[in-house]
JSON list of C-alpha atoms in Angstrom, two decimals:
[
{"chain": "A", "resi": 9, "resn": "UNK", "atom": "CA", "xyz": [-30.30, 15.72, -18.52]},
{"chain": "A", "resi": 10, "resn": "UNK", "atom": "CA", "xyz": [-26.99, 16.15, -16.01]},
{"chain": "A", "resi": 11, "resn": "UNK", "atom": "CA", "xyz": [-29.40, 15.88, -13.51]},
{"chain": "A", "resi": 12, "resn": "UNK", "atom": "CA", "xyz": [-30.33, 12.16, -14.37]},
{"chain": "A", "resi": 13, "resn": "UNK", "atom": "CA", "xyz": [-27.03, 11.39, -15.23]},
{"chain": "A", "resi": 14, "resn": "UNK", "atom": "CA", "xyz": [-25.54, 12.73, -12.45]},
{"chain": "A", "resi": 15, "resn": "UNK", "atom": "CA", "xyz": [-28.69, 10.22, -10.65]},
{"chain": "A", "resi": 16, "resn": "UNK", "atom": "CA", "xyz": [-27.47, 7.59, -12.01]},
{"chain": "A", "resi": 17, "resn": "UNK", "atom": "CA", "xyz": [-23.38, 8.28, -11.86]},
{"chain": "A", "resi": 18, "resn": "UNK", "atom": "CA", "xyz": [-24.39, 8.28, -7.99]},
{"chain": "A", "resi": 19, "resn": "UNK", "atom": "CA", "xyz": [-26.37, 5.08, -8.43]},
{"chain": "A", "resi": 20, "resn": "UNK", "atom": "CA", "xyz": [-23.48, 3.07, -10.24]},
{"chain": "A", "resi": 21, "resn": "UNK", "atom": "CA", "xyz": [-20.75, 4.01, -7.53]},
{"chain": "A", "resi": 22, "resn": "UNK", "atom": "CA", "xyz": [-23.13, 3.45, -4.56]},
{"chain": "A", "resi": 23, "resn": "UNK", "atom": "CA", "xyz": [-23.85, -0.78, -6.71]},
{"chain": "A", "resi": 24, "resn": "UNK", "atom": "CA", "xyz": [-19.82, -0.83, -7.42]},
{"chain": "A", "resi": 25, "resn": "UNK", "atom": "CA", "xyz": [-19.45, 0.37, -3.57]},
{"chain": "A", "resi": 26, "resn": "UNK", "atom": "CA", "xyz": [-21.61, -2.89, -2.52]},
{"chain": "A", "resi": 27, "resn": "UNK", "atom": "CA", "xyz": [-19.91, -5.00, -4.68]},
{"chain": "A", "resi": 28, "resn": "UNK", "atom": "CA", "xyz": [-16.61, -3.70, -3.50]},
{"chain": "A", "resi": 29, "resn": "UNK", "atom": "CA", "xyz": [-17.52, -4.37, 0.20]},
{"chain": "A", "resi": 30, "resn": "UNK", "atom": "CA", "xyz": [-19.36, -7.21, -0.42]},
{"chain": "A", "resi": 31, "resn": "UNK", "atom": "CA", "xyz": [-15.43, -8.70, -1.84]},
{"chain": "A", "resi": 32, "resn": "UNK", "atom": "CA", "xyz": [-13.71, -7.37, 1.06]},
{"chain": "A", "resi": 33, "resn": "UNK", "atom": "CA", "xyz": [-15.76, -9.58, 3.19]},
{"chain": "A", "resi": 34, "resn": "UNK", "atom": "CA", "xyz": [-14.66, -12.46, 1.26]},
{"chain": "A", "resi": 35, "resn": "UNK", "atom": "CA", "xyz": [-11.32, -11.99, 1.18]},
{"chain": "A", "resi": 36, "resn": "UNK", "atom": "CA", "xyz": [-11.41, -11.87, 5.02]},
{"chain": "A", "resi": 37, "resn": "UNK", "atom": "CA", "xyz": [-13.76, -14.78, 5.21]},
{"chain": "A", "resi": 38, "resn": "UNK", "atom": "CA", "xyz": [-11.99, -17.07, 2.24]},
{"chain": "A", "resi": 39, "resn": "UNK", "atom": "CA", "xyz": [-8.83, -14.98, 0.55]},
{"chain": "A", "resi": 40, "resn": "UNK", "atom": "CA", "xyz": [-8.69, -13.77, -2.96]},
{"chain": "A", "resi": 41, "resn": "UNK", "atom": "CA", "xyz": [-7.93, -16.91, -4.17]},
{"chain": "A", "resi": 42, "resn": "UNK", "atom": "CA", "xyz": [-11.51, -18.13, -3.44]},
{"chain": "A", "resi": 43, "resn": "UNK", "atom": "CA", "xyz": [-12.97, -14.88, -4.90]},
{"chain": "A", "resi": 44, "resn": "UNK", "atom": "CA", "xyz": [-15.50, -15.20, -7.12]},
{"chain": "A", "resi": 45, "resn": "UNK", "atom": "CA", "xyz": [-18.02, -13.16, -8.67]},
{"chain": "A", "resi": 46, "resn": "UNK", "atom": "CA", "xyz": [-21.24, -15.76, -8.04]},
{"chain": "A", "resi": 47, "resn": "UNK", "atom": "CA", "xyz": [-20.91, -15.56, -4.63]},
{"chain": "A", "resi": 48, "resn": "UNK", "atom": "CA", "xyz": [-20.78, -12.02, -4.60]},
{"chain": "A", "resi": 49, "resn": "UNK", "atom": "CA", "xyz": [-23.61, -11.67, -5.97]},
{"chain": "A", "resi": 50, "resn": "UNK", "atom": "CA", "xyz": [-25.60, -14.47, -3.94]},
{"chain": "A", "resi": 51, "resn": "UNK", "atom": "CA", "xyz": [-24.47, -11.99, -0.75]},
{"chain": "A", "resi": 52, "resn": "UNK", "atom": "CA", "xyz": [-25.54, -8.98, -2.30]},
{"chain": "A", "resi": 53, "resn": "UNK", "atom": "CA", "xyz": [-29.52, -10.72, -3.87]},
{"chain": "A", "resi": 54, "resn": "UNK", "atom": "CA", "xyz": [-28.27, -9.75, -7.57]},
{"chain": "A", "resi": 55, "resn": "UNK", "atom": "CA", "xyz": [-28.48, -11.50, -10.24]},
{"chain": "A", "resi": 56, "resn": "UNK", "atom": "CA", "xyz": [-24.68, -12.45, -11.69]},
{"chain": "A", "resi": 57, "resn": "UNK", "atom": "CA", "xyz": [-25.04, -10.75, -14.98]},
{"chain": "A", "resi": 58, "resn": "UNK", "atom": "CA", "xyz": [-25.46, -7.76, -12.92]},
{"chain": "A", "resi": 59, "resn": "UNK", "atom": "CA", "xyz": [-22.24, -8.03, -11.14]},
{"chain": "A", "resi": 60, "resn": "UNK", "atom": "CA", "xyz": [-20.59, -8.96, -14.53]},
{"chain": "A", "resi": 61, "resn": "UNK", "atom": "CA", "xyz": [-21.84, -5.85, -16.03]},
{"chain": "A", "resi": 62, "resn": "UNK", "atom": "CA", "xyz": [-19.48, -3.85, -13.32]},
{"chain": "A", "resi": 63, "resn": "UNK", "atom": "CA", "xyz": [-16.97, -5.96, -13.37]},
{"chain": "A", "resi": 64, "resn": "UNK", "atom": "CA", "xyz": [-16.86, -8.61, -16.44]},
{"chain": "A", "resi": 65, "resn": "UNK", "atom": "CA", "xyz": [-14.77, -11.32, -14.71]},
{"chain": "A", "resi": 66, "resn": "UNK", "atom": "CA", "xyz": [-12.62, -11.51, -11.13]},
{"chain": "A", "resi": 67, "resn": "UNK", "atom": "CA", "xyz": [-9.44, -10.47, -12.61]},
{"chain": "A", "resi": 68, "resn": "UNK", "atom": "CA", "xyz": [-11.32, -7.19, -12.87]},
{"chain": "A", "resi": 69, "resn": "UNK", "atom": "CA", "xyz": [-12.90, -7.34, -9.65]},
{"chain": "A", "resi": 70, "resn": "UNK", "atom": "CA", "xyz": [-9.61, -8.21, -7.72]},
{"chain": "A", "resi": 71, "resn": "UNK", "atom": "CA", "xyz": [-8.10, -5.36, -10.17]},
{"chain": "A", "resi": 72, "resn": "UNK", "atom": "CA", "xyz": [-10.19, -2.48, -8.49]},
{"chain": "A", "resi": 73, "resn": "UNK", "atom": "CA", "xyz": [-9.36, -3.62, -4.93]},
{"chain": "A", "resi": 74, "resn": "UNK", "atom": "CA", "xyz": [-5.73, -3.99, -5.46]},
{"chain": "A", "resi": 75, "resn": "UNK", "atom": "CA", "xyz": [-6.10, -0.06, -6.82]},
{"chain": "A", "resi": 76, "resn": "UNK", "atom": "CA", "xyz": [-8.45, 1.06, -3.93]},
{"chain": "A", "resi": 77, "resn": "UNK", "atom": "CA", "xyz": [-5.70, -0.63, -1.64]},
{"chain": "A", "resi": 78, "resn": "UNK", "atom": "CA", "xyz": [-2.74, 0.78, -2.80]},
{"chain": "A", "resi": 79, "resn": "UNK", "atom": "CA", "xyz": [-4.58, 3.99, -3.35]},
{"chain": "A", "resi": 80, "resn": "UNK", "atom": "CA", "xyz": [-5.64, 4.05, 0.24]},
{"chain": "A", "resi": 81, "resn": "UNK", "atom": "CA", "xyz": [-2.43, 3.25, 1.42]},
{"chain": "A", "resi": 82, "resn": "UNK", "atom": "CA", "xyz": [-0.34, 5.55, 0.01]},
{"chain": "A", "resi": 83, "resn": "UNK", "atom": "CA", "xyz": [-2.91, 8.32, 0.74]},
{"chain": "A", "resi": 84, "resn": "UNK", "atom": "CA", "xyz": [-2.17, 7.45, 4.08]},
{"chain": "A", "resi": 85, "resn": "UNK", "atom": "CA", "xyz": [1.48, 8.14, 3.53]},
{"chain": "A", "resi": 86, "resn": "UNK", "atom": "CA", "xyz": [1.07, 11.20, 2.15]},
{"chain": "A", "resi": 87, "resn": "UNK", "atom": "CA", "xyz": [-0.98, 12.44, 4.50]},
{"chain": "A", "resi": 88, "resn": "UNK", "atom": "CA", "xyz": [1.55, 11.61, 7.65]},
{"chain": "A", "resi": 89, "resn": "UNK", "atom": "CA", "xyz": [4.14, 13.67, 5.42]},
{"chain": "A", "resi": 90, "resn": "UNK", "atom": "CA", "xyz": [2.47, 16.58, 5.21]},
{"chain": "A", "resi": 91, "resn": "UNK", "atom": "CA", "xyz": [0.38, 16.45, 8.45]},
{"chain": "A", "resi": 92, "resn": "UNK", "atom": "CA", "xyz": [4.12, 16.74, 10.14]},
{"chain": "A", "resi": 93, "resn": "UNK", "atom": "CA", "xyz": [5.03, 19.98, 11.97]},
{"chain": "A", "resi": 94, "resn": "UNK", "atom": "CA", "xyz": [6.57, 22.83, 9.96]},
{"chain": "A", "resi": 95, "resn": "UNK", "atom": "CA", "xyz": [9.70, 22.24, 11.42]},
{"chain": "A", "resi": 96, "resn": "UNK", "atom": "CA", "xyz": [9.99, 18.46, 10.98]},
{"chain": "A", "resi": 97, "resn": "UNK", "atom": "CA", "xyz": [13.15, 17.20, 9.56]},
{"chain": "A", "resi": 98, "resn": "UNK", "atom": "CA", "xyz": [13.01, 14.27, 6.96]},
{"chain": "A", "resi": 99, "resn": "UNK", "atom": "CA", "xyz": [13.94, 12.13, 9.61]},
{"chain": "A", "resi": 100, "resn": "UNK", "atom": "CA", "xyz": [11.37, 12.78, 11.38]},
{"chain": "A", "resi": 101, "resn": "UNK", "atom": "CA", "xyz": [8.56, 12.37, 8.96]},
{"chain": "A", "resi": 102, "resn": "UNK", "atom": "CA", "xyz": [10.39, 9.08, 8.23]},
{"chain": "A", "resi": 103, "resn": "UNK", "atom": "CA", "xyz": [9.27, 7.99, 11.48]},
{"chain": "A", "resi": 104, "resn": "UNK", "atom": "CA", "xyz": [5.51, 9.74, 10.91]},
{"chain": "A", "resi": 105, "resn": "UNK", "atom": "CA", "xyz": [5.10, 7.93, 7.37]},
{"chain": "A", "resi": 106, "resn": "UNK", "atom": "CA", "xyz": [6.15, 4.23, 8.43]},
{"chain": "A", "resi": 107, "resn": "UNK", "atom": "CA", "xyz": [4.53, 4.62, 11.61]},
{"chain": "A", "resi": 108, "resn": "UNK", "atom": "CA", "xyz": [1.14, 5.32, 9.32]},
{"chain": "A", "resi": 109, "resn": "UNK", "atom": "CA", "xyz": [1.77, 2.84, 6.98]},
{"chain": "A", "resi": 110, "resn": "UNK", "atom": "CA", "xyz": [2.25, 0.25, 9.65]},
{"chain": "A", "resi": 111, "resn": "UNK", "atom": "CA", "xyz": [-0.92, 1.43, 11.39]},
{"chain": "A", "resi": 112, "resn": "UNK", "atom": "CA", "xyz": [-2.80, 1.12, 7.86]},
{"chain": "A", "resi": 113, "resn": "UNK", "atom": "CA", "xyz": [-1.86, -2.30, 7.44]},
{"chain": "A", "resi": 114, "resn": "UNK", "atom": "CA", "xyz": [-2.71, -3.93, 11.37]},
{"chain": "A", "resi": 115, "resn": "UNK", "atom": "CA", "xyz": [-5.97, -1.84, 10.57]},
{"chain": "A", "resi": 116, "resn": "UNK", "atom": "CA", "xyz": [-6.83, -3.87, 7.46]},
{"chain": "A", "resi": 117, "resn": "UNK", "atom": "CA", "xyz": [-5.00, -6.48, 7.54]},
{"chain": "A", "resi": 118, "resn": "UNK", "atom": "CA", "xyz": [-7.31, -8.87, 4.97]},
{"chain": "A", "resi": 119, "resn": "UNK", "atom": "CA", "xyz": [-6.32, -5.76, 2.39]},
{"chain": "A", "resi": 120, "resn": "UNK", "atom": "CA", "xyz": [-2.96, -5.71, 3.43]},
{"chain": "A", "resi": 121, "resn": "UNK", "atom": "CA", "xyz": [-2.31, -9.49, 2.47]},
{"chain": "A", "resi": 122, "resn": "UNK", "atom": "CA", "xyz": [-3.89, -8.64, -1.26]},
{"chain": "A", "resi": 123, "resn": "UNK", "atom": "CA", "xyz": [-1.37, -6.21, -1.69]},
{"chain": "A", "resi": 124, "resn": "UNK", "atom": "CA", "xyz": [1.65, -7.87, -0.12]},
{"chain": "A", "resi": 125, "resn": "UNK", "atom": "CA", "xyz": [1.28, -11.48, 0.62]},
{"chain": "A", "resi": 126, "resn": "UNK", "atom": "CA", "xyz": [0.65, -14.74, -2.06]},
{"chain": "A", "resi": 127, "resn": "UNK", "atom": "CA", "xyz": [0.03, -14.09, -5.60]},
{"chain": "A", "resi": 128, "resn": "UNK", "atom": "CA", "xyz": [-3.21, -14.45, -6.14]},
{"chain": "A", "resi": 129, "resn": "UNK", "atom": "CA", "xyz": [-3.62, -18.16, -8.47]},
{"chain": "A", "resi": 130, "resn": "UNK", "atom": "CA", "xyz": [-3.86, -17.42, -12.36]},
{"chain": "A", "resi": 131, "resn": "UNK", "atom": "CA", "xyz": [-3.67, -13.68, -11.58]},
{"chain": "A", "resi": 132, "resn": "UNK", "atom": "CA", "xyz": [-1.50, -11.06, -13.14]},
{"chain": "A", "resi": 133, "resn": "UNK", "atom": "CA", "xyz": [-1.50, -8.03, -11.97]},
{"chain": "A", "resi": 134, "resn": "UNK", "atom": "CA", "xyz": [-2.24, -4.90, -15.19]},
{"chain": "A", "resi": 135, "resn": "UNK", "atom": "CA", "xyz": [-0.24, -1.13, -15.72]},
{"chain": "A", "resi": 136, "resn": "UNK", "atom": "CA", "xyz": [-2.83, 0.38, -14.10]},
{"chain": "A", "resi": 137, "resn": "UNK", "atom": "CA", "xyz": [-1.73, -0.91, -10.75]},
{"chain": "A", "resi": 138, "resn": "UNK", "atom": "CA", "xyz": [2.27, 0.37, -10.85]},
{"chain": "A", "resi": 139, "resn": "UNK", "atom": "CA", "xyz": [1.24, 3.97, -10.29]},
{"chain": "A", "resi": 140, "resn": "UNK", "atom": "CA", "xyz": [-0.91, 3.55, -6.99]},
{"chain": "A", "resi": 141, "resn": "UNK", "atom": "CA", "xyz": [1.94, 0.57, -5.95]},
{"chain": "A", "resi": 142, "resn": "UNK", "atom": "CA", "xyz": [4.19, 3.24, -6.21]},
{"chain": "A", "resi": 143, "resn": "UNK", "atom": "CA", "xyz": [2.78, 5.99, -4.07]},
{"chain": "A", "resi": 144, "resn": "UNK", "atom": "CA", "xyz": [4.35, 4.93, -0.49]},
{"chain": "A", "resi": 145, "resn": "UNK", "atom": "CA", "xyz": [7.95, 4.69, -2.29]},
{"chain": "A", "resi": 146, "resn": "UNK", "atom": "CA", "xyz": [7.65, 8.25, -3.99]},
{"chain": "A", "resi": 147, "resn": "UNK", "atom": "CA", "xyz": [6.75, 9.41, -0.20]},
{"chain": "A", "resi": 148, "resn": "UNK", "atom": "CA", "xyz": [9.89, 8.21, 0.91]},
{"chain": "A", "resi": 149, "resn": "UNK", "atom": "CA", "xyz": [12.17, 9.18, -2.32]},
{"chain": "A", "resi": 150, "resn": "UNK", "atom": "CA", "xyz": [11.32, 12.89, -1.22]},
{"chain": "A", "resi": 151, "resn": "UNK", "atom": "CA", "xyz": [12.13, 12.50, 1.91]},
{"chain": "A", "resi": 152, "resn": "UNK", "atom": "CA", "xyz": [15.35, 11.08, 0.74]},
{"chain": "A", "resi": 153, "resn": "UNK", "atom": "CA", "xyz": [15.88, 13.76, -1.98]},
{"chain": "A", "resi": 154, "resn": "UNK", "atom": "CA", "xyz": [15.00, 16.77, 0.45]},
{"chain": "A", "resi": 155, "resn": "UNK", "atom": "CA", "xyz": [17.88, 15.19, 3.06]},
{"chain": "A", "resi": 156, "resn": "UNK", "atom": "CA", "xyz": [19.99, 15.26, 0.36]},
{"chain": "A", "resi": 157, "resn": "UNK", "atom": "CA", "xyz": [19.33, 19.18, -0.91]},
{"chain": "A", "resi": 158, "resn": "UNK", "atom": "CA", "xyz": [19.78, 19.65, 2.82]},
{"chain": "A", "resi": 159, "resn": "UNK", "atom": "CA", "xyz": [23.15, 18.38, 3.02]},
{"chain": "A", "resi": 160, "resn": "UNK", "atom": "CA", "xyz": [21.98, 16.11, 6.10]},
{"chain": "A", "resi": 161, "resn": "UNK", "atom": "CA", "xyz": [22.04, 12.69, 3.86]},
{"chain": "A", "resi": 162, "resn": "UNK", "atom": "CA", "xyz": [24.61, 10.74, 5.87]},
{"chain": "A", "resi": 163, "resn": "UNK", "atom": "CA", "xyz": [26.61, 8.80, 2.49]},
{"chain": "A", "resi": 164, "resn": "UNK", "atom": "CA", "xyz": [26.73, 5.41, 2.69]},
{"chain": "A", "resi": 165, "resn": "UNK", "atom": "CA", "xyz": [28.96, 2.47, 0.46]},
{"chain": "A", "resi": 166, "resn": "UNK", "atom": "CA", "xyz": [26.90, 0.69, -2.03]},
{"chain": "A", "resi": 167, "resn": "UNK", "atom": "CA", "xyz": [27.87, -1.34, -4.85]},
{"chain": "A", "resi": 168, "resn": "UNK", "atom": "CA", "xyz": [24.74, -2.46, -6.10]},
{"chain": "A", "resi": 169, "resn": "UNK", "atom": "CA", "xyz": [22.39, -0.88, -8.81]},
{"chain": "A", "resi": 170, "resn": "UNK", "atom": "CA", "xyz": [18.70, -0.39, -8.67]},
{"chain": "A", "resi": 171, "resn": "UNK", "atom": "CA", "xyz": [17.06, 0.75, -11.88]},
{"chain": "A", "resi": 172, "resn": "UNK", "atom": "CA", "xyz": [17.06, 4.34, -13.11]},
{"chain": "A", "resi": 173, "resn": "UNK", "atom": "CA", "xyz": [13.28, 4.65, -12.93]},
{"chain": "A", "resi": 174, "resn": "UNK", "atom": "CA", "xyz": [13.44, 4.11, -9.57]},
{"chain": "A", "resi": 175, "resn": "UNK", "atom": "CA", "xyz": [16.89, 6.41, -8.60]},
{"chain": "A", "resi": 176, "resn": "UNK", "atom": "CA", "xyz": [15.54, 9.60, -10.66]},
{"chain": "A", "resi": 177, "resn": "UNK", "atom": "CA", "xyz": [17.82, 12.16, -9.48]},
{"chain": "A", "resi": 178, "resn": "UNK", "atom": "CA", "xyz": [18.87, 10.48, -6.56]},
{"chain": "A", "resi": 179, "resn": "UNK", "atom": "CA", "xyz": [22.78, 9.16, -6.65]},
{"chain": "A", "resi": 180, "resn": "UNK", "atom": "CA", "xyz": [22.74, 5.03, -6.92]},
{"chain": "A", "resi": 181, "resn": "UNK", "atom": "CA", "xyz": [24.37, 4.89, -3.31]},
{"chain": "A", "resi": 182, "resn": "UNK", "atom": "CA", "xyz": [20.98, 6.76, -1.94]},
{"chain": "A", "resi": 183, "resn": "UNK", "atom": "CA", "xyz": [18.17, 4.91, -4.52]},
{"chain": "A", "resi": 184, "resn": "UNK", "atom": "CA", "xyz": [20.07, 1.53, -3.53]},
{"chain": "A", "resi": 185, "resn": "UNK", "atom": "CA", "xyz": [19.48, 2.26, 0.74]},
{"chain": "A", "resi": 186, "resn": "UNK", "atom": "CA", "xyz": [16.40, 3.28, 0.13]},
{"chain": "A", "resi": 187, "resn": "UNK", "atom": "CA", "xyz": [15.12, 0.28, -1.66]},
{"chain": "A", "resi": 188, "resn": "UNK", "atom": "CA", "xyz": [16.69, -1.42, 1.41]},
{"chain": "A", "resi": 189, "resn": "UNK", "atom": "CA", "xyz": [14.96, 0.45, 3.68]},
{"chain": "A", "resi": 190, "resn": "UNK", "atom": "CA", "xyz": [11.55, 0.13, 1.49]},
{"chain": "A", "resi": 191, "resn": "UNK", "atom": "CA", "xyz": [11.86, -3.85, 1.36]},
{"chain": "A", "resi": 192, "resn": "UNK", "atom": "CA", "xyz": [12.24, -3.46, 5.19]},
{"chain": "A", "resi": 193, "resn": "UNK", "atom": "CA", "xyz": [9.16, -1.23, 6.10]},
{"chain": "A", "resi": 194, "resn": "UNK", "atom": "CA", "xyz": [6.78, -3.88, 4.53]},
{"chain": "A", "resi": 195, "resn": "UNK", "atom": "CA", "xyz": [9.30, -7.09, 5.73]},
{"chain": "A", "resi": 196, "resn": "UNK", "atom": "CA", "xyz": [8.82, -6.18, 9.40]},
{"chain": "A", "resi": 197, "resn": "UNK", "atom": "CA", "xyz": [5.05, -5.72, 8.80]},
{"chain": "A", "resi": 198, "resn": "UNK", "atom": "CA", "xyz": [4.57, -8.76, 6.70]},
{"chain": "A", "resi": 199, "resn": "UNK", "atom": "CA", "xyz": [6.82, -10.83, 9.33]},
{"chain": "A", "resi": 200, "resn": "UNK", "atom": "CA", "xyz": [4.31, -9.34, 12.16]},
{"chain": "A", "resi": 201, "resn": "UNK", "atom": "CA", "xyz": [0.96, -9.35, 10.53]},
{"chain": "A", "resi": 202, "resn": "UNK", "atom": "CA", "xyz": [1.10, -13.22, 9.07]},
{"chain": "A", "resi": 203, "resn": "UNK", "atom": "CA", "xyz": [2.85, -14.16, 12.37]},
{"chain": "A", "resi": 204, "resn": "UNK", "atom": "CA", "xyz": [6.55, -14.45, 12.18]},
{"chain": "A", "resi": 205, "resn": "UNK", "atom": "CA", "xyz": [7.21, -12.30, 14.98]},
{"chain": "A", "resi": 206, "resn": "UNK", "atom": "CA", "xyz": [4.93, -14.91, 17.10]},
{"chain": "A", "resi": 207, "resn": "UNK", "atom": "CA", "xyz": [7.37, -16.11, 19.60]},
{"chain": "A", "resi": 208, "resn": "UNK", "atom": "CA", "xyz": [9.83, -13.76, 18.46]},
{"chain": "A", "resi": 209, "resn": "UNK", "atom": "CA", "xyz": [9.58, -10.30, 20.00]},
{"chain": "A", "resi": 210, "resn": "UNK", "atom": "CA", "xyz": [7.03, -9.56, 22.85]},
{"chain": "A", "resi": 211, "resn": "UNK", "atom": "CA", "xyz": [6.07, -6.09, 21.30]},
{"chain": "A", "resi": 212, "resn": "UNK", "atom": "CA", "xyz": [5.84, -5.68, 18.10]},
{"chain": "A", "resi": 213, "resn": "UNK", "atom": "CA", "xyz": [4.82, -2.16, 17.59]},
{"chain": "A", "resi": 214, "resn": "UNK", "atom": "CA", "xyz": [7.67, -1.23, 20.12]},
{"chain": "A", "resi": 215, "resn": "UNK", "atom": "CA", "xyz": [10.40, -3.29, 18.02]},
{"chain": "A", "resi": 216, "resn": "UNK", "atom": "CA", "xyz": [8.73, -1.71, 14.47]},
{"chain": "A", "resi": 217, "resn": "UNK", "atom": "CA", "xyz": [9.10, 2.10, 16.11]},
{"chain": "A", "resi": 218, "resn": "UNK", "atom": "CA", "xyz": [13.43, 1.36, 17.32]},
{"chain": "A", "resi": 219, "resn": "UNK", "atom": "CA", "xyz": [14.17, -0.23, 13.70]},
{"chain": "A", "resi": 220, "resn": "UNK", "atom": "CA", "xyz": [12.16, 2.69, 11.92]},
{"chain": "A", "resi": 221, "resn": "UNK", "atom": "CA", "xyz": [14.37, 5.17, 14.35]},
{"chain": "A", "resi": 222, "resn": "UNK", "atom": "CA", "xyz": [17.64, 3.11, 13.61]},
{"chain": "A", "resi": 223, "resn": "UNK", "atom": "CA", "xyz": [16.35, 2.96, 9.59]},
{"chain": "A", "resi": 224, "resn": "UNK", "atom": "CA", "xyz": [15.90, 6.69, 9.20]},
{"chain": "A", "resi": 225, "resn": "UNK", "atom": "CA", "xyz": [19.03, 7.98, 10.65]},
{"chain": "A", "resi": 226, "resn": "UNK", "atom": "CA", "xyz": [20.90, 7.98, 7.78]},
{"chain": "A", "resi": 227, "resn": "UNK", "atom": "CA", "xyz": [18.62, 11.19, 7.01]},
{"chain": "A", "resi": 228, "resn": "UNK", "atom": "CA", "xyz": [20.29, 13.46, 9.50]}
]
């Protein structure tokens, strides 16, 4: 009996897996906004009430690639954290983590602009996509909140407030730069991946590595 179950377990994630990629290439091809779940299933030779069984309508759909984004993503993240040398400072690993996350992004770019760019029309986005969102900024809190238990956190003069949930156990002044610093790692890639920078700065990836330098000094 786990034997067939486990058969077809395997057989529903390799369909969802299809349908998944199948999506991707329509985002690239058309954007989310032009997502539908017909035309998936025309790509893949299955019948729509197949697809609709998976996923019952393209809010779900779009749902499960927003998670598998921001999932990916912020594995990413964490893995440049603790892939750092032993002896790495929190500065450093700064540096390590945006330089991953940018790299994540110019590699899938059509993903990228899901998670970042226009709202997707007549879609609103459900709890279960705060906690993967949120897996990139808890990389950098502890990198914030180990310079601090260091004694290397350089204080700066804030006046502004950012929410509680998001401080923790960091003091406002710190939670408030960081969120600066957060809304900055994804501004300079938005700017360069949907073409701001065009015109602008000759290297991109040479600009992003001196403001991530400049943006993590306040580490120590």
């Amino acid at each position: 009996m786990n034997a067939i179950r486990t058969a077809r377990e395997r057989a529903r994630e390799e369909l969802v897996g299809k349908i998944k990629m199948s999506a991707r290439h329509h985002l690239a091809l058309q954007g989310a906004a032009s997502l539908s779940l017909r035309a998936v299933a025309r790509e893949l030779g299955m019948a729509s009430s197949a697809v609709y069984r998976y996923f019952p309508s393209r809010d779900d759909l779009i749902t499960a690639l927003i998670v598998d984004g921001f999932d990916s993503l912020g594995e990413c993240a964490e893995n440049a954290a603790a892939g750092a040398p032993p002896d790495s400072t929190p500065a450093d690993r700064w540096q390590v983590v945006w330089e991953a996350v940018r790299a994540w992004a110019v590699a899938n770019p059509h993903e990228y602009a899901l998670l970042y760019g226009s709202p997707v029309p007549d879609y609103a986005a459900p709890q279960s996509t705060v906690g993967p969102a949120a897996r990139v900024g808890l990389v950098l809190i502890g990198l914030v909140g180990e310079a601090l238990s260091r004694g290397t956190l350089q204080p700066v003069e804030r006046t502004a407030r950012v929410a509680k949930s998001v401080a923790g156990e960091l003091p406002n002044w710190a939670a408030t730069r960081l969120v600066e610093c957060w809304t900055q790692l994804f501004g300079l890639i938005s700017f360069e991946l949907f073409g701001h920078l065009h015109g602008v700065v000759e290297e991109p990836g040479e600009f992003f590595t001196q403001t991530v330098r400049e943006s993590g000094a306040w580490l120590g």
